mmCIF file of C-alpha atoms and ligand atoms in Angstrom:
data_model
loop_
_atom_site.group_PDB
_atom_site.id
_atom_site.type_symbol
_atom_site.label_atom_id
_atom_site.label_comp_id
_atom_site.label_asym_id
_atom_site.label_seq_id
_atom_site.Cartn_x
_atom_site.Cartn_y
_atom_site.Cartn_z
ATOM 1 C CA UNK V 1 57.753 29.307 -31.062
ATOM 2 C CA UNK V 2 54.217 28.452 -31.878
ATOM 3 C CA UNK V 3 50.835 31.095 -32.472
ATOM 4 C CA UNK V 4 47.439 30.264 -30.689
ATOM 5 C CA UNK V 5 44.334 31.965 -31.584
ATOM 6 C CA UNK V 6 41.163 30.985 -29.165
ATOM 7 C CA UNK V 7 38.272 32.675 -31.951
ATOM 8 C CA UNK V 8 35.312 33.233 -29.949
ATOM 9 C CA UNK V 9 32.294 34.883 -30.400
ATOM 10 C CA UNK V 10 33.033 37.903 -28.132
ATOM 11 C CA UNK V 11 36.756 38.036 -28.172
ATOM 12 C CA UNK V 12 39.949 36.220 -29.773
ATOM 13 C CA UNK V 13 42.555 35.090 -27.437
ATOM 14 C CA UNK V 14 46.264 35.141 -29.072
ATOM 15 C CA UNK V 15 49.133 33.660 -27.580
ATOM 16 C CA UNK V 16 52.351 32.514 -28.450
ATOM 17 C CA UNK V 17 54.076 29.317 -26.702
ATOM 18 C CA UNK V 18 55.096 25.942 -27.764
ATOM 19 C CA UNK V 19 54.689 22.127 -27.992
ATOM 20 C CA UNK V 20 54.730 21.286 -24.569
ATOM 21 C CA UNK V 21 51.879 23.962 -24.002
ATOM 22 C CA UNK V 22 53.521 26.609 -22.096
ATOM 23 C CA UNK V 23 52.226 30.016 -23.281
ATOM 24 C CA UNK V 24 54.811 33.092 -22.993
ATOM 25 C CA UNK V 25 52.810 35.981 -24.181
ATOM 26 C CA UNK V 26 48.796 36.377 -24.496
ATOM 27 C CA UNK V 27 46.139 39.583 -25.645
ATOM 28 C CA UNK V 28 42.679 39.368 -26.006
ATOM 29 C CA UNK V 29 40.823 41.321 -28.530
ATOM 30 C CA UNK V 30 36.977 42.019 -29.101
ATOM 31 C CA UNK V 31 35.471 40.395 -31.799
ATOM 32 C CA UNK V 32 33.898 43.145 -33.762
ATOM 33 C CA UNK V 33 34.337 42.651 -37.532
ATOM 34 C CA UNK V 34 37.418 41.197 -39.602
ATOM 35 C CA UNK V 35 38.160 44.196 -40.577
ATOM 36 C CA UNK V 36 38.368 45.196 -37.260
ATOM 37 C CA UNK V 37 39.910 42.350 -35.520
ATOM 38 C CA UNK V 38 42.375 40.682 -38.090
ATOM 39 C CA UNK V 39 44.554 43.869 -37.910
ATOM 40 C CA UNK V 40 44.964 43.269 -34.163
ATOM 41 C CA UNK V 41 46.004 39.586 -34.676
ATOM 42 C CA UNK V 42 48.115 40.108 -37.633
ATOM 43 C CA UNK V 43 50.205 43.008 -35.428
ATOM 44 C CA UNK V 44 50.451 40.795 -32.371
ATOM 45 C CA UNK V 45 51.912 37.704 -34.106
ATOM 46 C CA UNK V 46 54.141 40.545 -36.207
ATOM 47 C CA UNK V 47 56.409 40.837 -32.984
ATOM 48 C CA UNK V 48 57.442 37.128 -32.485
ATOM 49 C CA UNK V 49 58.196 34.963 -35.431
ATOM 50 C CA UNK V 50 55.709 31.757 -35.022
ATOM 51 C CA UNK V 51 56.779 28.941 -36.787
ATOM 52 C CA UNK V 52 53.218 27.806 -37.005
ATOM 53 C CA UNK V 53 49.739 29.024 -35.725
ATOM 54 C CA UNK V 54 46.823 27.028 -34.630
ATOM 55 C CA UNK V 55 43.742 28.146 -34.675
ATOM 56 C CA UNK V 56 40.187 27.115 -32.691
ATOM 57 C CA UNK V 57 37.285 28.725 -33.989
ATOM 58 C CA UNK V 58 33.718 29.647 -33.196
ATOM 59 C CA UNK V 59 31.621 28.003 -36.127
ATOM 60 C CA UNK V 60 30.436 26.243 -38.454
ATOM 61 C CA UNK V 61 33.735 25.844 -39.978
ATOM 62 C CA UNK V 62 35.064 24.240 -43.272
ATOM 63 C CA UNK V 63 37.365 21.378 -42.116
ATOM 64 C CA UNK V 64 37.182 19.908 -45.221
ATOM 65 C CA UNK V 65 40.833 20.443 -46.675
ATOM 66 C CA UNK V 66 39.734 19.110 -50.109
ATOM 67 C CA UNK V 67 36.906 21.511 -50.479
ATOM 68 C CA UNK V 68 37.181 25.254 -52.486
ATOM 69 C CA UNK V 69 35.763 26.771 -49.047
ATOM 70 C CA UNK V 70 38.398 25.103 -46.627
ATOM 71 C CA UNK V 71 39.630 27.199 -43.761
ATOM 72 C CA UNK V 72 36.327 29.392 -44.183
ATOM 73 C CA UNK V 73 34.018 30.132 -41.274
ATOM 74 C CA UNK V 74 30.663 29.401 -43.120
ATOM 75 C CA UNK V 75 26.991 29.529 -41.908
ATOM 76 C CA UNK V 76 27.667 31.702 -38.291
ATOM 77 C CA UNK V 77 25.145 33.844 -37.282
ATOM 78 C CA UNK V 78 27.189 36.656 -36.625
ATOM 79 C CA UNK V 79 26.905 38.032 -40.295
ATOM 80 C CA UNK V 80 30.048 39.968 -40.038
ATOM 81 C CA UNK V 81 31.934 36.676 -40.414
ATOM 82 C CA UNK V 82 29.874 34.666 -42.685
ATOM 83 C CA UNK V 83 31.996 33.251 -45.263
ATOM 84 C CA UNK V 84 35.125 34.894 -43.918
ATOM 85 C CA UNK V 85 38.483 33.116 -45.277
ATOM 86 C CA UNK V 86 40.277 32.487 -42.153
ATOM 87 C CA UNK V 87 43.481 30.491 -42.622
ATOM 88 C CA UNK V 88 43.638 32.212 -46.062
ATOM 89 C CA UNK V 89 43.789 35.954 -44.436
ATOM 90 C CA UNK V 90 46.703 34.428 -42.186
ATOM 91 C CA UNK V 91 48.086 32.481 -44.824
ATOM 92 C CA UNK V 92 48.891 35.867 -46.900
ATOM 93 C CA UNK V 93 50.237 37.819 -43.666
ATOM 94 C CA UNK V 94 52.376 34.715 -42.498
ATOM 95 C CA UNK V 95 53.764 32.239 -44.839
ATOM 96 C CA UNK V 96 53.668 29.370 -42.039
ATOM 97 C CA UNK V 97 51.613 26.149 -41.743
ATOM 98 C CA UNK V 98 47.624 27.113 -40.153
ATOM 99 C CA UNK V 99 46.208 24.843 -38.355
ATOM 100 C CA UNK V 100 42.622 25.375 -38.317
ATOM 101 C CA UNK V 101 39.538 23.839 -36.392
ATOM 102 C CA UNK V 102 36.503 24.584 -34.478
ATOM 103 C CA UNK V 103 37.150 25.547 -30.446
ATOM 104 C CA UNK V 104 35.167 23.110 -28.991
ATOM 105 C CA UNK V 105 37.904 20.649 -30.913
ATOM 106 C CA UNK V 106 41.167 22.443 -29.837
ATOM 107 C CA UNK V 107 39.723 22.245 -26.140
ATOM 108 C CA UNK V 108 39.282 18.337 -26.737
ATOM 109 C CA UNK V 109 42.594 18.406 -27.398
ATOM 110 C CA UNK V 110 44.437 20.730 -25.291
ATOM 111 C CA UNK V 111 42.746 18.560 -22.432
ATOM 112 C CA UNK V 112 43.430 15.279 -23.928
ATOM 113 C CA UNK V 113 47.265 16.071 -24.044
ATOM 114 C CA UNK V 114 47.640 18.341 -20.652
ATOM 115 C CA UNK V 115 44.227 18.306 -18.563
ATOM 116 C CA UNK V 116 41.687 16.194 -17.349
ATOM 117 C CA UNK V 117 41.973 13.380 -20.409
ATOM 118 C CA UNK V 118 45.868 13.328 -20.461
ATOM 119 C CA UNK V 119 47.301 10.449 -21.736
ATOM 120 C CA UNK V 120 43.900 8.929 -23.011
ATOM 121 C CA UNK V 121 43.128 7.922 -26.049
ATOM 122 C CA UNK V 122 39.449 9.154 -25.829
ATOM 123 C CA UNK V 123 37.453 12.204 -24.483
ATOM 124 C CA UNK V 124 34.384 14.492 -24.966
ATOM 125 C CA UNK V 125 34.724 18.020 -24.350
ATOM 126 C CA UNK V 126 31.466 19.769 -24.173
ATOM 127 C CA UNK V 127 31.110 23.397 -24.087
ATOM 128 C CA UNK V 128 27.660 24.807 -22.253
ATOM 129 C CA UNK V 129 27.957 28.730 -22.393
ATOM 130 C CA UNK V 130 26.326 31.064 -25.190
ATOM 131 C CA UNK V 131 26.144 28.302 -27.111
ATOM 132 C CA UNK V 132 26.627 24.261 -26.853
ATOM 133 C CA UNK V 133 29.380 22.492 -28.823
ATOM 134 C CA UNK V 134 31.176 19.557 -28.494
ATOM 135 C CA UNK V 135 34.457 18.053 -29.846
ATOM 136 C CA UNK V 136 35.830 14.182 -29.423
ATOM 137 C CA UNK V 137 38.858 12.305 -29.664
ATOM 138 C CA UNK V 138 38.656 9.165 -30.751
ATOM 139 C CA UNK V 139 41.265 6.204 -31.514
ATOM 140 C CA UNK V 140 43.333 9.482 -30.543
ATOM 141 C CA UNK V 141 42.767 11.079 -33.229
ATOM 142 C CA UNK V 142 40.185 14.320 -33.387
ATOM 143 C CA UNK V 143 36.393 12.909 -34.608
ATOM 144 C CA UNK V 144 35.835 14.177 -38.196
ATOM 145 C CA UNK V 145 33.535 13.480 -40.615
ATOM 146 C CA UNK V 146 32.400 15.297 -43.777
ATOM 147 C CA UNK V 147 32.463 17.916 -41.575
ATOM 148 C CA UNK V 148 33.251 18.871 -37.726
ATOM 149 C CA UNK V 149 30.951 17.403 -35.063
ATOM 150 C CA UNK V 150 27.983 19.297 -34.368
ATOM 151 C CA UNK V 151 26.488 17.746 -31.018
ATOM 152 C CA UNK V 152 25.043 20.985 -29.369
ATOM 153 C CA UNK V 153 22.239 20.504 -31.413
ATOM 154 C CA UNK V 154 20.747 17.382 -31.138
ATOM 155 C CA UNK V 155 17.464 16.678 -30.206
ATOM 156 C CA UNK V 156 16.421 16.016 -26.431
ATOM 157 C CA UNK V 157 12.977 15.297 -25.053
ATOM 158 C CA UNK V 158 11.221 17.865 -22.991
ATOM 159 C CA UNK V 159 11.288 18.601 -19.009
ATOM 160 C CA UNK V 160 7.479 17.858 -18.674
ATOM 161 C CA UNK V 161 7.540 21.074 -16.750
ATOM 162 C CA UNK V 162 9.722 23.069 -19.706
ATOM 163 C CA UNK V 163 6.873 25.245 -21.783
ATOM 164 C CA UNK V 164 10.063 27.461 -23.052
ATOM 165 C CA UNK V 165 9.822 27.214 -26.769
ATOM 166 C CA UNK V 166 13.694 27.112 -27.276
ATOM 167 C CA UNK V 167 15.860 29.549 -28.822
ATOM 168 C CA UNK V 168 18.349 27.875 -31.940
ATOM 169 C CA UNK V 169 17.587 30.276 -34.872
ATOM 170 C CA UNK V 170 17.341 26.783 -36.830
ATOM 171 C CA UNK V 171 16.081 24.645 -34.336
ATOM 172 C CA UNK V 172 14.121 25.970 -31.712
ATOM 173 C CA UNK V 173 13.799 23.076 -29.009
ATOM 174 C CA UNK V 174 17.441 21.466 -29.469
ATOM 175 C CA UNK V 175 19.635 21.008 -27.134
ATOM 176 C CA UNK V 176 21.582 24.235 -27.392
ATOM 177 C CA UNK V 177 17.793 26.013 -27.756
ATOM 178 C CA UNK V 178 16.944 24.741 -24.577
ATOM 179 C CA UNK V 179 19.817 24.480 -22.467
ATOM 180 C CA UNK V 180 22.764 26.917 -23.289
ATOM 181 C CA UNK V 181 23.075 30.432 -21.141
ATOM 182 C CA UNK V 182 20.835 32.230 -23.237
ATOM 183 C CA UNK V 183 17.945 29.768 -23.112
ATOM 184 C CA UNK V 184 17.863 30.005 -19.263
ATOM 185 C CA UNK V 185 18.320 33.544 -19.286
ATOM 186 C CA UNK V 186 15.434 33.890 -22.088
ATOM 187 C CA UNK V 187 13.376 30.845 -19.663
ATOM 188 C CA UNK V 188 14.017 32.306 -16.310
ATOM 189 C CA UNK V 189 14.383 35.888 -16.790
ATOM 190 C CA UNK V 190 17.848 36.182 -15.344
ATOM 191 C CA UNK V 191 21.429 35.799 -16.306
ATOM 192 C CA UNK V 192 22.445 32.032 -14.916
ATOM 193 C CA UNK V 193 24.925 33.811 -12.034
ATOM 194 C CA UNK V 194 21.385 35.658 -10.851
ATOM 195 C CA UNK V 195 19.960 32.207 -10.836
ATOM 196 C CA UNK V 196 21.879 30.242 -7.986
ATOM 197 C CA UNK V 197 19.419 29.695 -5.298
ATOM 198 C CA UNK V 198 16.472 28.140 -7.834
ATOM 199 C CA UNK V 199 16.975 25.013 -7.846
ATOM 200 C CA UNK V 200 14.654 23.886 -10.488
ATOM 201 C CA UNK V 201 16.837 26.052 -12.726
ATOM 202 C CA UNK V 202 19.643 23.384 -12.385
ATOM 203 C CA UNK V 203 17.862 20.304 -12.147
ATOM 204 C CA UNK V 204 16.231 21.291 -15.302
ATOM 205 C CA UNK V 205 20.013 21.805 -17.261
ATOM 206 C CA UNK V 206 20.853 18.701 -15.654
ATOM 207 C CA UNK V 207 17.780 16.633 -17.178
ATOM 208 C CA UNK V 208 18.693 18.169 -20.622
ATOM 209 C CA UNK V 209 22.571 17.590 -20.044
ATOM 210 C CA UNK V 210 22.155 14.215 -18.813
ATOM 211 C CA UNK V 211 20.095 13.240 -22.005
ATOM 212 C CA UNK V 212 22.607 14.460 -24.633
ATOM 213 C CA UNK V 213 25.815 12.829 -22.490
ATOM 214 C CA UNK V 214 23.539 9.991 -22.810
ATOM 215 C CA UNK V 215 24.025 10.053 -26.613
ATOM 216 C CA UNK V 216 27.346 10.390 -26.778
ATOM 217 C CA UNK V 217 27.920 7.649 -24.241
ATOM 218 C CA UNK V 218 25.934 5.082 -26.863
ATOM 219 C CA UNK V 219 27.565 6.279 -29.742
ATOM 220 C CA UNK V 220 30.978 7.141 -28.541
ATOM 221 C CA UNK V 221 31.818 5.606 -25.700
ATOM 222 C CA UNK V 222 34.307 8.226 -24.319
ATOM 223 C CA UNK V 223 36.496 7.187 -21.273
ATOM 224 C CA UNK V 224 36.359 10.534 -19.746
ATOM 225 C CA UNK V 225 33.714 13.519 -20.236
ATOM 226 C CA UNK V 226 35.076 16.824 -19.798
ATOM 227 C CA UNK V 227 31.947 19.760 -19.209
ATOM 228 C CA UNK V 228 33.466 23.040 -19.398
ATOM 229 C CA UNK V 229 31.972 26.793 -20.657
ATOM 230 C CA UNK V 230 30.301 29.777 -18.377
ATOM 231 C CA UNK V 231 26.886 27.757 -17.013
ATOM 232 C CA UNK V 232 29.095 24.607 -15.979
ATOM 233 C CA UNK V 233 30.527 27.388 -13.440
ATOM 234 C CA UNK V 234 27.209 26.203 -11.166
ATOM 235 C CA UNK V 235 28.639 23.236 -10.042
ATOM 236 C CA UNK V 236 25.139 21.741 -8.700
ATOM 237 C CA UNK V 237 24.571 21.060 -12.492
ATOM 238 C CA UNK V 238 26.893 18.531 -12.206
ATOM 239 C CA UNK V 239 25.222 16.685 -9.107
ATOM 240 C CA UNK V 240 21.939 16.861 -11.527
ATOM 241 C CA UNK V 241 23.721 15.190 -14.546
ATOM 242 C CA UNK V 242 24.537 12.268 -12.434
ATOM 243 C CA UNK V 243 21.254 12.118 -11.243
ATOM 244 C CA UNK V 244 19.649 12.056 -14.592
ATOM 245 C CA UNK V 245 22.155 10.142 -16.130
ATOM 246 C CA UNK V 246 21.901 7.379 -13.446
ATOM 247 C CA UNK V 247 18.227 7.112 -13.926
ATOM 248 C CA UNK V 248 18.200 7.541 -17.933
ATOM 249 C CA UNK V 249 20.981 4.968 -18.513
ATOM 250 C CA UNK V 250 19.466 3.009 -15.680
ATOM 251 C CA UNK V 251 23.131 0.612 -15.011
ATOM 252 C CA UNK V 252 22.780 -0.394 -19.351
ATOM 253 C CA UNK V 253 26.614 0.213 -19.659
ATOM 254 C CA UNK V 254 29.149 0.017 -16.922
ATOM 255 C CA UNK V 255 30.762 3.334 -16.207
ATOM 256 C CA UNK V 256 33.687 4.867 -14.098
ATOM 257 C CA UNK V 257 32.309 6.762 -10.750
ATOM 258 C CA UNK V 258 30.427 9.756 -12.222
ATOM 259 C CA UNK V 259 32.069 12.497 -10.206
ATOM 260 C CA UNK V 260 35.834 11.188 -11.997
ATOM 261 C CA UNK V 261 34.200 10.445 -15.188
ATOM 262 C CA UNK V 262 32.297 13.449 -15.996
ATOM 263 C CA UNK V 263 34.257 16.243 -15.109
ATOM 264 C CA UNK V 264 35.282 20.114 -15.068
ATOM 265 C CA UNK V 265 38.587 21.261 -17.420
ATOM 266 C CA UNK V 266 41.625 20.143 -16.183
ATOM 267 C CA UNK V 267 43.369 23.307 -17.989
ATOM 268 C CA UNK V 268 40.291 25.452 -16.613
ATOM 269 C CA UNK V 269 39.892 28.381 -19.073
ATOM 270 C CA UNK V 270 43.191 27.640 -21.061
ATOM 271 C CA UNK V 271 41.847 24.680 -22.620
ATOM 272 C CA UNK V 272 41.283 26.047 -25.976
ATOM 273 C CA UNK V 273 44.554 27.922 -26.448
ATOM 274 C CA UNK V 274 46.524 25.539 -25.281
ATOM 275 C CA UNK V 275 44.541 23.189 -27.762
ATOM 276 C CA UNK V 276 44.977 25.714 -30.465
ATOM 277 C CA UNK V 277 48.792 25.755 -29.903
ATOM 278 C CA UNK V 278 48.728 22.046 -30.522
ATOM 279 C CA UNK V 279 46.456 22.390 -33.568
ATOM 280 C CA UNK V 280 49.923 24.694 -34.460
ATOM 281 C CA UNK V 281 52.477 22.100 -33.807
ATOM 282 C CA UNK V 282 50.161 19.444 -35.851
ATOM 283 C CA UNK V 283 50.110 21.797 -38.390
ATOM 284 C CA UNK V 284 53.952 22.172 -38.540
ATOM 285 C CA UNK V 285 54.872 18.671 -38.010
ATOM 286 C CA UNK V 286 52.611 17.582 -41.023
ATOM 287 C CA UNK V 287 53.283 19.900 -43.132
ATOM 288 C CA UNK V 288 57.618 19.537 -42.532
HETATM 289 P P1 LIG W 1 31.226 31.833 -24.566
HETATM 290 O O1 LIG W 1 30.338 30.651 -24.749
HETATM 291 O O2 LIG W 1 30.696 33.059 -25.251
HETATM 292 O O3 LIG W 1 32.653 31.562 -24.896
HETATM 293 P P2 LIG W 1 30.923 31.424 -21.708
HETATM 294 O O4 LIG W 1 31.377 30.021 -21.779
HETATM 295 O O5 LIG W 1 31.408 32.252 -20.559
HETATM 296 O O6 LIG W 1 31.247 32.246 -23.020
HETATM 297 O O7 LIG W 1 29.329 31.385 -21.657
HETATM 298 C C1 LIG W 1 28.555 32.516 -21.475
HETATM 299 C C2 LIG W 1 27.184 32.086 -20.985
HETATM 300 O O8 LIG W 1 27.345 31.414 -19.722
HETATM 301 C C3 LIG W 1 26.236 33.248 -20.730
HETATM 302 O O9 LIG W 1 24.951 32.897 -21.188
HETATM 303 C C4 LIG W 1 26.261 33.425 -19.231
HETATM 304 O O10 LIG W 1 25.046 33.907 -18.724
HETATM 305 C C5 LIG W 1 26.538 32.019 -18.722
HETATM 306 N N1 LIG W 1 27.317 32.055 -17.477
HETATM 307 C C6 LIG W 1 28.525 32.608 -17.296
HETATM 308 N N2 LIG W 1 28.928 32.489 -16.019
HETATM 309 C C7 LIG W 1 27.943 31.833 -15.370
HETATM 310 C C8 LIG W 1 27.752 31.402 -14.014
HETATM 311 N N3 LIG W 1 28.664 31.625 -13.068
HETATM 312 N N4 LIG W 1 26.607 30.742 -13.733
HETATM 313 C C9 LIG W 1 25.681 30.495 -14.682
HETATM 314 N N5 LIG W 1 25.794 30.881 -15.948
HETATM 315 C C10 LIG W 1 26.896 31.557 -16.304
HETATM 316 ZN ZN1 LIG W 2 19.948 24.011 -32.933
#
């Protein structure tokens, strides 16, 4: 039996399962403070005994396993968490291999092996809810660097009708400051669900979508795009992001039919535990 914990910004999902990504037992717990939430964890895994956990986690993250802060979240903005030592904390509860890495990664790969990108070799996932993160496969293989990807917060040119200033704490105007829920909610005045019937709210996340898929197209060259999180829930954004994308990439590179290459989770919201449990059976298979 593997452990699966989904560490997001407003609650962790834990579940237990195994390698073929069937999950037998599942809680979700708030995310308040470590002090507050680790407990929780540590007692739910304390009932089965995991032979590895994986773990997906809000970030930025140390990936780094040669550096002193590995397994650390590190420069979050919820303070709480700042420098908290992750896999270390479940290292001294559980004496098993941790797999660790951000949640926007564990989705890429829970949906490369069982959803919408199973059985290729290359995908995107892209996350558009609080915030904007992204995590790619490439050569099969998870795309690391000297650190995790960080592609919610690239740059983007401006809707000439966008006056918003943005809303990244280091940033302002990136992608993520301009197109994530809060943005719209800060630009329009309304929660995205409140927003259906205006359509220049979607076109607008479509021109800013279509731009950043753009980038990753040129630099990545994914064979399928995968757009999951809370705003991709308004399906017209996706008729806008072929739109834009259409016009910005204006036939450069030869792509798939948009509507089967850019597309919604094939695991819907159990991508990232079911990616986390495979960041678990990685762990244990490199580790024995
Ligand atoms: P998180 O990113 O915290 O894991 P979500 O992916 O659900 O959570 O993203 C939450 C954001 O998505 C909020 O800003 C919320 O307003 C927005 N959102 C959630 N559901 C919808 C919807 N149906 N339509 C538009 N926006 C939505
Ligand atoms: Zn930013």
């Amino acid at each position: 039996m593997l452990g699966a914990i989904e560490a997001g910004g407003t609650k962790f999902v834990c579940a237990v399962g195994d390698e073929k990504g069937n999950i037998e037992e599942r809680i979700q717990i708030p995310t308040t403070v470590p002090a507050e939430t680790m407990p929780k964890v540590v007692e739910f895994f304390n009932k089965y005994s995991v032979k590895a956990i994986g773990i997906g986690s809000f970030g930025p993250i140390d990936v780094n396993m040669d550096s002193h802060s590995y397994g650390n979240i590190t420069s979050t903005p919820k303070t709480a968490w700042k420098d908290y030592p992750f896999v270390q904390a479940l290292k001294e509860a559980f004496s098993v291999p941790i797999g660790f890495n951000t949640d926007v990664n564990a989705a890429a790969l829970g949906e490369a092996t069982f959803g919408a990108a199973k059985g290729l070799d290359s995908c995107l996932y892209i996350t558009v809810g609080t915030g904007i993160g992204a995590g790619a496969i490439v050569q099969g293989k998870l795309l690391q660097g000297l650190s995790h990807p960080e592609m919610g917060h690239i740059l983007v040119r401006r809707h000439p009708n966008d006056e918003f200033q943005g809303k990244c704490p280091y940033h302002h105007d990136c992608l993520e400051g301009l197109a994530a829920g809060p943005a719209i909610e800060a630009r329009w005045g309304a929660k995205g669900n409140q927003l259906v019937d205006r359509v220049e709210v979607w076109d607008m996340e479509g021109y800013y979508i279509a731009q950043a898929l753009m980038q990753y197209i040129l630099i990545l060259s994914p064979k399928k795009i995968i757009l999951g999180g809370g705003v991709m829930n308004q399906k017209q954004v996706f008729i806008s992001v072929y739109k834009y994308l259409q016009e910005f990439l204006n036939e450069y590179v030869v792509l798939p039919e948009l509507a089967d290459y850019i597309v919604s989770p094939g695991l819907g919201d159990n991508a990232g535990i079911t990616g986390s449990l495979m960041l678990a059976h990685q762990a244990f298979q490199e580790e024995n």
